């Protein structure tokens, strides 16, 4: 004790002064104490070693913090952490935003390509499933399987509407098929969550976020399905909503579809008419559309995919071409996997190759998107993150509804939100 007092007399004073200075700095500028530079190797990586006791994104004990332990931040702190940066930091934010948009765009392209490939592979079987009038339980299962096969509840629903309009199935059966389609559409985001298999904690959160869509649809069907069987209230409700005069309208596609489709259609474009024709009974099988025939051997929309006018006496092979499960587009032309003279087996192989390609691209873009988001949030305090993302439940539901209406696909909405979780 004597030696300590002789050789280290200012120890206690220095410690107290250092502690007082640190507390004063945190009180004057809480954002600096709550935001940690991501590239600083000397900073602490645990809330236990941080004077404020707050957890920052990227800490070693990030997953140990419970929600009730997270403090409340002010909107001033959120605004300062979001908008107050120097020129170098703004440059990093711009590069990160561009990288996130790049990965997000090709992530959406991979989803669109995966849907087209699934329609090529399972289109004939999905159309055959919905061709018969079945009991409610079978209709529910058929709607689920058909949507899982073609990876698009929008396509399944449009086919069901066509079947009901052509009186191939009853309205009651169509209601059960639509319920099944809502269950089958939740498969896509579950596939996306599997892209996080490299990290156990990320996989757990992503799978939990993806399962929310599954559970919501399952619970909705579990409640509405028996009520519909007992009372047929949905049938009477839709009948009451039907206007007296029905006119032909124009098809509307969302903005995301217009942005993504030009690139995906250059790789593979599925022919939805084949699925509808099989489902409505216009043709017996997909063999009717093969072999693929282009007039004069020219592969473009006019010579391959333009439809014949039967009323004018036009014939296939003379006045118009013939396409199978893979078709051409008016604007982008024929895709890369389109082949003149192809048979059903050739188109199935093309669909399988595109499915594998889309899954690989989806996983790569998912890993890149998650990595960019993690780098952007590295060093950010959980108080600020939770304050910025804490939205009222009703407002969140309204935002999700609006986004899904714009993109015209619940699968895209939930699949994009899964990496954020």
Short mmCIF file of C-alpha atoms in Angstrom, two decimals:
data_model
loop_
_atom_site.label_atom_id
_atom_site.label_comp_id
_atom_site.label_asym_id
_atom_site.label_seq_id
_atom_site.Cartn_x
_atom_site.Cartn_y
_atom_site.Cartn_z
CA UNK A 1 0.00 0.00 0.00
CA UNK A 2 2.84 2.42 0.85
CA UNK A 3 4.60 1.65 -2.44
CA UNK A 4 1.40 2.26 -4.40
CA UNK A 5 0.88 5.62 -2.74
CA UNK A 6 4.49 6.61 -3.35
CA UNK A 7 4.87 5.50 -6.97
CA UNK A 8 1.25 5.84 -8.24
CA UNK A 9 -0.24 8.79 -6.40
CA UNK A 10 -2.28 10.18 -9.34
CA UNK A 11 -3.91 6.80 -10.20
CA UNK A 12 -7.24 7.41 -8.53
CA UNK A 13 -7.43 11.00 -9.70
CA UNK A 14 -6.71 10.00 -13.32
CA UNK A 15 -9.34 7.25 -13.19
CA UNK A 16 -11.97 9.57 -11.76
CA UNK A 17 -11.09 12.30 -14.25
CA UNK A 18 -11.25 9.83 -17.16
CA UNK A 19 -14.63 8.52 -16.00
CA UNK A 20 -15.97 12.06 -15.57
CA UNK A 21 -14.75 13.07 -19.05
CA UNK A 22 -16.34 10.00 -20.63
CA UNK A 23 -19.67 10.58 -18.96
CA UNK A 24 -19.63 14.25 -19.97
CA UNK A 25 -18.91 13.37 -23.60
CA UNK A 26 -21.77 10.86 -23.72
CA UNK A 27 -24.16 13.39 -22.24
CA UNK A 28 -23.16 16.07 -24.74
CA UNK A 29 -23.17 13.85 -27.83
CA UNK A 30 -25.16 10.62 -27.37
CA UNK A 31 -24.89 9.70 -31.02
CA UNK A 32 -21.11 9.42 -30.93
CA UNK A 33 -21.34 7.12 -27.94
CA UNK A 34 -24.03 5.07 -29.68
CA UNK A 35 -22.40 4.76 -33.10
CA UNK A 36 -19.23 2.75 -33.58
CA UNK A 37 -17.05 2.97 -36.69
CA UNK A 38 -17.21 -0.35 -38.53
CA UNK A 39 -13.58 -0.23 -39.70
CA UNK A 40 -11.98 0.68 -36.36
CA UNK A 41 -10.14 -2.35 -35.02
CA UNK A 42 -9.60 -0.79 -31.59
CA UNK A 43 -13.30 -0.37 -30.73
CA UNK A 44 -15.03 -2.74 -28.36
CA UNK A 45 -17.19 -5.51 -29.75
CA UNK A 46 -19.34 -6.22 -26.72
CA UNK A 47 -21.90 -4.21 -24.78
CA UNK A 48 -20.25 -5.39 -21.55
CA UNK A 49 -17.14 -3.36 -22.42
CA UNK A 50 -19.09 -0.27 -23.53
CA UNK A 51 -19.70 2.44 -20.90
CA UNK A 52 -23.30 2.99 -21.99
CA UNK A 53 -24.06 -0.73 -21.96
CA UNK A 54 -25.79 -0.49 -25.37
CA UNK A 55 -25.51 -3.14 -28.06
CA UNK A 56 -24.29 -2.15 -31.52
CA UNK A 57 -25.00 -4.02 -34.74
CA UNK A 58 -22.14 -6.45 -35.35
CA UNK A 59 -21.22 -6.98 -31.68
CA UNK A 60 -20.21 -10.46 -30.59
CA UNK A 61 -23.10 -10.57 -28.11
CA UNK A 62 -25.66 -9.10 -30.56
CA UNK A 63 -28.05 -12.04 -30.17
CA UNK A 64 -27.86 -12.04 -26.37
CA UNK A 65 -29.74 -8.77 -25.89
CA UNK A 66 -33.42 -9.14 -25.07
CA UNK A 67 -36.01 -6.69 -26.48
CA UNK A 68 -36.86 -5.42 -22.99
CA UNK A 69 -33.21 -4.46 -22.46
CA UNK A 70 -33.12 -2.09 -25.44
CA UNK A 71 -33.36 1.55 -24.41
CA UNK A 72 -35.51 4.15 -26.09
CA UNK A 73 -33.91 6.68 -28.45
CA UNK A 74 -35.24 10.05 -29.55
CA UNK A 75 -36.12 10.99 -33.12
CA UNK A 76 -33.39 13.61 -32.93
CA UNK A 77 -30.83 10.87 -32.35
CA UNK A 78 -32.27 8.87 -35.23
CA UNK A 79 -32.12 11.86 -37.57
CA UNK A 80 -28.56 12.66 -36.53
CA UNK A 81 -27.39 9.07 -37.00
CA UNK A 82 -29.12 8.96 -40.39
CA UNK A 83 -28.31 12.31 -41.94
CA UNK A 84 -25.24 13.81 -40.23
CA UNK A 85 -22.16 12.49 -42.05
CA UNK A 86 -18.99 13.83 -43.59
CA UNK A 87 -18.12 13.62 -47.29
CA UNK A 88 -16.29 10.29 -46.93
CA UNK A 89 -19.20 8.69 -45.10
CA UNK A 90 -21.71 9.98 -47.67
CA UNK A 91 -19.55 8.43 -50.40
CA UNK A 92 -19.63 5.06 -48.62
CA UNK A 93 -23.41 5.36 -48.19
CA UNK A 94 -23.85 6.09 -51.91
CA UNK A 95 -21.72 3.10 -52.92
CA UNK A 96 -23.59 0.88 -50.46
CA UNK A 97 -26.97 2.05 -51.76
CA UNK A 98 -25.94 1.37 -55.36
CA UNK A 99 -24.69 -2.10 -54.39
CA UNK A 100 -27.93 -2.83 -52.52
CA UNK A 101 -30.04 -1.75 -55.52
CA UNK A 102 -27.86 -3.86 -57.83
CA UNK A 103 -28.31 -7.02 -55.76
CA UNK A 104 -32.00 -6.25 -55.19
CA UNK A 105 -32.66 -5.87 -58.92
CA UNK A 106 -31.03 -9.18 -59.84
CA UNK A 107 -32.71 -10.77 -56.83
CA UNK A 108 -36.07 -9.79 -58.35
CA UNK A 109 -34.89 -10.98 -61.76
CA UNK A 110 -34.02 -14.37 -60.26
CA UNK A 111 -37.49 -14.61 -58.68
CA UNK A 112 -39.13 -13.80 -62.03
CA UNK A 113 -36.89 -16.30 -63.82
CA UNK A 114 -37.63 -18.98 -61.22
CA UNK A 115 -41.37 -18.44 -61.71
CA UNK A 116 -41.06 -18.73 -65.49
CA UNK A 117 -38.94 -21.88 -65.18
CA UNK A 118 -41.48 -23.42 -62.77
CA UNK A 119 -44.30 -22.68 -65.25
CA UNK A 120 -42.35 -24.39 -68.04
CA UNK A 121 -41.60 -27.44 -65.90
CA UNK A 122 -44.98 -27.83 -64.17
CA UNK A 123 -47.37 -25.93 -66.42
CA UNK A 124 -48.90 -28.98 -68.10
CA UNK A 125 -49.44 -30.82 -64.81
CA UNK A 126 -50.79 -27.73 -63.07
CA UNK A 127 -53.29 -27.13 -65.87
CA UNK A 128 -54.45 -30.75 -65.70
CA UNK A 129 -54.97 -30.54 -61.95
CA UNK A 130 -57.49 -27.72 -62.23
CA UNK A 131 -59.55 -29.19 -65.04
CA UNK A 132 -62.01 -31.23 -62.97
CA UNK A 133 -64.77 -30.17 -60.60
CA UNK A 134 -63.80 -31.55 -57.17
CA UNK A 135 -64.91 -31.51 -53.55
CA UNK A 136 -63.83 -28.63 -51.23
CA UNK A 137 -60.88 -30.40 -49.59
CA UNK A 138 -59.54 -31.66 -52.92
CA UNK A 139 -59.99 -28.18 -54.41
CA UNK A 140 -57.97 -26.68 -51.56
CA UNK A 141 -55.12 -29.15 -52.04
CA UNK A 142 -55.17 -28.79 -55.84
CA UNK A 143 -54.91 -25.00 -55.58
CA UNK A 144 -51.96 -25.35 -53.23
CA UNK A 145 -50.13 -27.88 -55.43
CA UNK A 146 -50.77 -25.93 -58.63
CA UNK A 147 -49.36 -22.73 -57.12
CA UNK A 148 -46.34 -24.56 -55.71
CA UNK A 149 -45.66 -26.04 -59.15
CA UNK A 150 -45.78 -22.78 -61.12
CA UNK A 151 -44.55 -20.51 -58.26
CA UNK A 152 -47.19 -17.84 -58.87
CA UNK A 153 -50.50 -17.38 -57.10
CA UNK A 154 -51.36 -14.61 -59.58
CA UNK A 155 -51.14 -17.06 -62.50
CA UNK A 156 -53.10 -19.70 -60.61
CA UNK A 157 -55.82 -17.20 -59.70
CA UNK A 158 -56.07 -15.90 -63.27
CA UNK A 159 -56.45 -19.48 -64.54
CA UNK A 160 -59.16 -20.14 -61.95
CA UNK A 161 -60.99 -16.99 -63.07
CA UNK A 162 -60.77 -18.20 -66.67
CA UNK A 163 -62.11 -21.61 -65.69
CA UNK A 164 -65.04 -20.07 -63.83
CA UNK A 165 -65.74 -17.71 -66.74
CA UNK A 166 -65.72 -20.62 -69.19
CA UNK A 167 -68.02 -22.57 -66.82
CA UNK A 168 -65.44 -25.36 -66.62
CA UNK A 169 -65.71 -25.26 -62.81
CA UNK A 170 -68.26 -23.78 -60.46
CA UNK A 171 -67.81 -20.60 -58.43
CA UNK A 172 -67.81 -22.63 -55.21
CA UNK A 173 -64.93 -24.79 -56.42
CA UNK A 174 -63.08 -21.68 -57.60
CA UNK A 175 -63.25 -20.25 -54.07
CA UNK A 176 -61.61 -23.36 -52.62
CA UNK A 177 -58.94 -23.33 -55.33
CA UNK A 178 -58.11 -19.68 -54.54
CA UNK A 179 -57.79 -20.55 -50.84
CA UNK A 180 -55.32 -23.27 -51.74
CA UNK A 181 -53.41 -20.86 -54.00
CA UNK A 182 -52.91 -18.53 -51.04
CA UNK A 183 -51.25 -21.36 -49.13
CA UNK A 184 -49.08 -22.46 -52.05
CA UNK A 185 -47.74 -18.95 -52.65
CA UNK A 186 -45.88 -19.01 -49.33
CA UNK A 187 -43.39 -21.57 -50.68
CA UNK A 188 -41.26 -18.96 -52.47
CA UNK A 189 -40.15 -16.98 -49.40
CA UNK A 190 -39.35 -20.25 -47.60
CA UNK A 191 -36.98 -21.11 -50.46
CA UNK A 192 -35.43 -17.64 -50.13
CA UNK A 193 -34.87 -18.14 -46.39
CA UNK A 194 -32.85 -21.28 -47.16
CA UNK A 195 -30.23 -19.00 -48.72
CA UNK A 196 -29.16 -18.07 -45.18
CA UNK A 197 -27.97 -21.60 -44.37
CA UNK A 198 -24.38 -20.39 -44.03
CA UNK A 199 -25.19 -18.68 -40.72
CA UNK A 200 -27.35 -20.44 -38.13
CA UNK A 201 -28.57 -17.26 -36.44
CA UNK A 202 -29.45 -15.59 -39.75
CA UNK A 203 -31.22 -18.75 -40.96
CA UNK A 204 -33.29 -18.84 -37.78
CA UNK A 205 -34.41 -15.22 -38.16
CA UNK A 206 -35.00 -15.48 -41.93
CA UNK A 207 -36.99 -18.70 -41.60
CA UNK A 208 -39.04 -17.18 -38.79
CA UNK A 209 -39.80 -14.13 -40.94
CA UNK A 210 -40.74 -16.29 -43.93
CA UNK A 211 -42.96 -18.52 -41.79
CA UNK A 212 -45.08 -15.51 -40.78
CA UNK A 213 -46.57 -15.53 -44.29
CA UNK A 214 -47.22 -19.28 -44.09
CA UNK A 215 -48.89 -19.15 -40.69
CA UNK A 216 -51.04 -16.14 -41.61
CA UNK A 217 -52.38 -17.86 -44.74
CA UNK A 218 -52.86 -21.18 -42.96
CA UNK A 219 -54.76 -19.57 -40.09
CA UNK A 220 -56.90 -17.54 -42.50
CA UNK A 221 -57.85 -20.68 -44.43
CA UNK A 222 -58.40 -22.62 -41.19
CA UNK A 223 -60.99 -20.03 -40.15
CA UNK A 224 -62.62 -19.20 -43.49
CA UNK A 225 -62.65 -22.69 -45.03
CA UNK A 226 -65.12 -24.32 -42.58
CA UNK A 227 -67.26 -21.17 -42.55
CA UNK A 228 -67.50 -21.30 -46.35
CA UNK A 229 -68.45 -24.98 -46.30
CA UNK A 230 -71.18 -24.36 -43.72
CA UNK A 231 -72.67 -21.05 -44.89
CA UNK A 232 -71.24 -20.37 -48.41
CA UNK A 233 -70.96 -16.73 -47.32
CA UNK A 234 -68.13 -15.96 -49.75
CA UNK A 235 -70.21 -17.25 -52.65
CA UNK A 236 -73.17 -15.05 -51.68
CA UNK A 237 -70.87 -12.09 -50.99
CA UNK A 238 -69.18 -12.28 -54.40
CA UNK A 239 -72.55 -12.74 -56.08
CA UNK A 240 -73.85 -9.58 -54.38
CA UNK A 241 -70.74 -7.64 -55.47
CA UNK A 242 -71.13 -8.62 -59.13
CA UNK A 243 -72.26 -5.63 -61.28
CA UNK A 244 -75.17 -5.88 -63.68
CA UNK A 245 -73.06 -5.12 -66.76
CA UNK A 246 -69.55 -6.52 -67.16
CA UNK A 247 -67.22 -5.15 -69.86
CA UNK A 248 -63.82 -6.23 -71.06
CA UNK A 249 -61.00 -4.40 -69.32
CA UNK A 250 -57.27 -3.96 -69.83
CA UNK A 251 -54.66 -5.98 -68.00
CA UNK A 252 -52.54 -4.00 -65.56
CA UNK A 253 -48.99 -4.88 -64.61
CA UNK A 254 -47.12 -3.34 -61.71
CA UNK A 255 -44.03 -1.14 -62.06
CA UNK A 256 -41.69 -3.83 -60.71
CA UNK A 257 -42.93 -6.18 -63.42
CA UNK A 258 -42.14 -3.59 -66.09
CA UNK A 259 -38.63 -3.08 -64.71
CA UNK A 260 -37.72 -6.74 -64.23
CA UNK A 261 -39.49 -8.45 -67.14
CA UNK A 262 -37.39 -6.99 -70.02
CA UNK A 263 -34.28 -8.77 -68.74
CA UNK A 264 -35.90 -12.00 -67.56
CA UNK A 265 -37.89 -12.33 -70.81
CA UNK A 266 -34.62 -12.29 -72.75
CA UNK A 267 -33.62 -15.46 -70.88
CA UNK A 268 -36.92 -17.35 -70.61
CA UNK A 269 -40.58 -16.45 -71.12
CA UNK A 270 -43.29 -18.96 -70.24
CA UNK A 271 -46.45 -19.42 -72.29
CA UNK A 272 -49.38 -19.07 -69.86
CA UNK A 273 -51.90 -19.81 -72.62
CA UNK A 274 -50.84 -23.46 -72.63
CA UNK A 275 -51.78 -23.83 -68.94
CA UNK A 276 -55.13 -22.10 -69.47
CA UNK A 277 -55.99 -24.15 -72.58
CA UNK A 278 -55.28 -27.43 -70.79
CA UNK A 279 -57.24 -26.33 -67.71
CA UNK A 280 -60.26 -25.23 -69.76
CA UNK A 281 -60.17 -28.38 -71.88
CA UNK A 282 -59.37 -26.70 -75.22
CA UNK A 283 -56.53 -29.18 -75.72
CA UNK A 284 -55.93 -32.58 -74.18
CA UNK A 285 -52.19 -32.33 -73.56
CA UNK A 286 -49.11 -30.23 -74.20
CA UNK A 287 -48.18 -32.41 -77.18
CA UNK A 288 -50.63 -30.36 -79.25
CA UNK A 289 -48.20 -27.41 -79.17
CA UNK A 290 -45.19 -29.35 -80.42
CA UNK A 291 -42.96 -29.30 -82.32
CA UNK A 292 -42.31 -25.56 -82.19
CA UNK A 293 -42.71 -24.01 -85.61
CA UNK A 294 -41.47 -20.62 -86.88
CA UNK A 295 -42.36 -19.42 -90.37
CA UNK A 296 -39.38 -19.39 -92.75
CA UNK A 297 -37.16 -20.41 -89.81
CA UNK A 298 -37.09 -16.82 -88.49
CA UNK A 299 -37.16 -16.70 -84.68
CA UNK A 300 -39.15 -13.61 -83.70
CA UNK A 301 -42.61 -12.90 -82.31
CA UNK A 302 -44.27 -12.35 -85.70
CA UNK A 303 -43.02 -15.57 -87.27
CA UNK A 304 -43.28 -17.80 -84.18
CA UNK A 305 -45.78 -16.62 -81.54
CA UNK A 306 -48.42 -14.66 -83.46
CA UNK A 307 -51.81 -16.36 -83.20
CA UNK A 308 -53.79 -17.62 -86.16
CA UNK A 309 -57.16 -16.09 -86.99
CA UNK A 310 -59.32 -19.18 -87.40
CA UNK A 311 -62.28 -17.12 -88.56
CA UNK A 312 -60.18 -15.88 -91.50
CA UNK A 313 -59.11 -19.44 -92.33
CA UNK A 314 -55.45 -19.07 -91.30
CA UNK A 315 -53.52 -22.29 -90.70
CA UNK A 316 -50.58 -23.11 -88.45
CA UNK A 317 -47.38 -23.48 -90.47
CA UNK A 318 -48.74 -21.45 -93.36
CA UNK A 319 -50.00 -18.15 -91.98
CA UNK A 320 -48.72 -18.28 -88.39
CA UNK A 321 -46.24 -20.15 -86.23
CA UNK A 322 -46.63 -22.35 -83.17
CA UNK A 323 -44.96 -22.14 -79.76
CA UNK A 324 -45.01 -24.45 -76.76
CA UNK A 325 -44.34 -23.78 -73.09
CA UNK A 326 -41.65 -21.24 -74.06
CA UNK A 327 -42.86 -18.31 -76.14
CA UNK A 328 -41.61 -15.01 -77.56
CA UNK A 329 -42.37 -11.44 -76.50
CA UNK A 330 -43.53 -8.60 -78.75
CA UNK A 331 -40.95 -6.16 -77.38
CA UNK A 332 -37.92 -8.31 -76.48
CA UNK A 333 -38.32 -11.01 -79.13
CA UNK A 334 -37.57 -14.67 -78.53
CA UNK A 335 -35.64 -15.59 -75.35
CA UNK A 336 -32.24 -17.23 -75.28
CA UNK A 337 -33.69 -20.66 -74.43
CA UNK A 338 -36.24 -20.58 -77.25
CA UNK A 339 -35.52 -23.04 -80.06
CA UNK A 340 -37.26 -23.50 -83.39
CA UNK A 341 -38.31 -27.14 -83.84
CA UNK A 342 -38.07 -27.93 -80.12
CA UNK A 343 -40.24 -30.66 -78.59
CA UNK A 344 -41.70 -30.97 -75.09
CA UNK A 345 -38.58 -32.67 -73.77
CA UNK A 346 -36.33 -29.87 -75.07
CA UNK A 347 -38.46 -27.17 -73.39
CA UNK A 348 -38.50 -29.16 -70.14
CA UNK A 349 -34.69 -29.31 -70.17
CA UNK A 350 -34.53 -25.56 -70.80
CA UNK A 351 -36.90 -24.98 -67.88
CA UNK A 352 -34.76 -27.16 -65.60
CA UNK A 353 -31.57 -25.34 -66.56
CA UNK A 354 -33.21 -21.96 -65.94
CA UNK A 355 -34.54 -23.16 -62.58
CA UNK A 356 -31.05 -24.12 -61.43
CA UNK A 357 -29.64 -20.87 -62.83
CA UNK A 358 -32.31 -18.81 -61.04
CA UNK A 359 -31.69 -20.54 -57.71
CA UNK A 360 -27.94 -19.94 -58.01
CA UNK A 361 -28.50 -16.28 -58.90
CA UNK A 362 -31.03 -15.92 -56.08
CA UNK A 363 -28.60 -17.27 -53.46
CA UNK A 364 -25.71 -15.11 -54.73
CA UNK A 365 -27.84 -11.95 -54.74
CA UNK A 366 -29.28 -12.81 -51.35
CA UNK A 367 -25.80 -13.22 -49.84
CA UNK A 368 -24.66 -9.97 -51.46
CA UNK A 369 -27.74 -8.06 -50.30
CA UNK A 370 -27.42 -9.31 -46.72
CA UNK A 371 -23.70 -8.49 -46.68
CA UNK A 372 -24.31 -4.94 -47.92
CA UNK A 373 -27.07 -4.37 -45.36
CA UNK A 374 -24.90 -5.70 -42.54
CA UNK A 375 -22.01 -3.44 -43.54
CA UNK A 376 -24.34 -0.46 -43.69
CA UNK A 377 -25.71 -1.13 -40.19
CA UNK A 378 -22.38 -2.11 -38.62
CA UNK A 379 -21.69 -0.04 -35.52
CA UNK A 380 -25.25 1.29 -35.28
CA UNK A 381 -26.88 1.15 -31.86
CA UNK A 382 -29.90 -1.10 -31.40
CA UNK A 383 -31.72 1.80 -29.74
CA UNK A 384 -31.60 3.81 -32.97
CA UNK A 385 -32.41 0.83 -35.23
CA UNK A 386 -35.46 -0.14 -33.19
CA UNK A 387 -36.66 3.45 -32.97
CA UNK A 388 -36.38 3.95 -36.73
CA UNK A 389 -38.16 0.66 -37.56
CA UNK A 390 -40.79 0.78 -34.83
CA UNK A 391 -43.94 1.34 -36.88
CA UNK A 392 -47.52 1.01 -35.72
CA UNK A 393 -49.06 -2.34 -36.70
CA UNK A 394 -51.89 -0.81 -38.72
CA UNK A 395 -49.46 1.44 -40.61
CA UNK A 396 -47.20 -1.54 -41.31
CA UNK A 397 -50.19 -3.50 -42.67
CA UNK A 398 -51.14 -0.57 -44.91
CA UNK A 399 -47.54 -0.33 -46.22
CA UNK A 400 -47.41 -4.06 -46.95
CA UNK A 401 -50.76 -3.91 -48.73
CA UNK A 402 -49.68 -0.96 -50.87
CA UNK A 403 -46.37 -2.57 -51.85
CA UNK A 404 -48.06 -5.85 -52.79
CA UNK A 405 -50.62 -4.01 -54.92
CA UNK A 406 -47.83 -2.18 -56.74
CA UNK A 407 -45.66 -5.22 -57.44
CA UNK A 408 -48.69 -7.50 -58.04
CA UNK A 409 -47.07 -10.37 -56.15
CA UNK A 410 -47.14 -11.28 -52.48
CA UNK A 411 -44.26 -13.70 -53.13
CA UNK A 412 -41.99 -10.84 -54.23
CA UNK A 413 -42.96 -8.70 -51.23
CA UNK A 414 -42.32 -11.41 -48.65
CA UNK A 415 -39.18 -12.67 -50.41
CA UNK A 416 -37.65 -9.18 -50.42
CA UNK A 417 -38.52 -8.61 -46.76
CA UNK A 418 -37.00 -11.95 -45.68
CA UNK A 419 -33.33 -10.80 -46.02
CA UNK A 420 -34.13 -7.68 -43.96
CA UNK A 421 -35.32 -9.87 -41.10
#
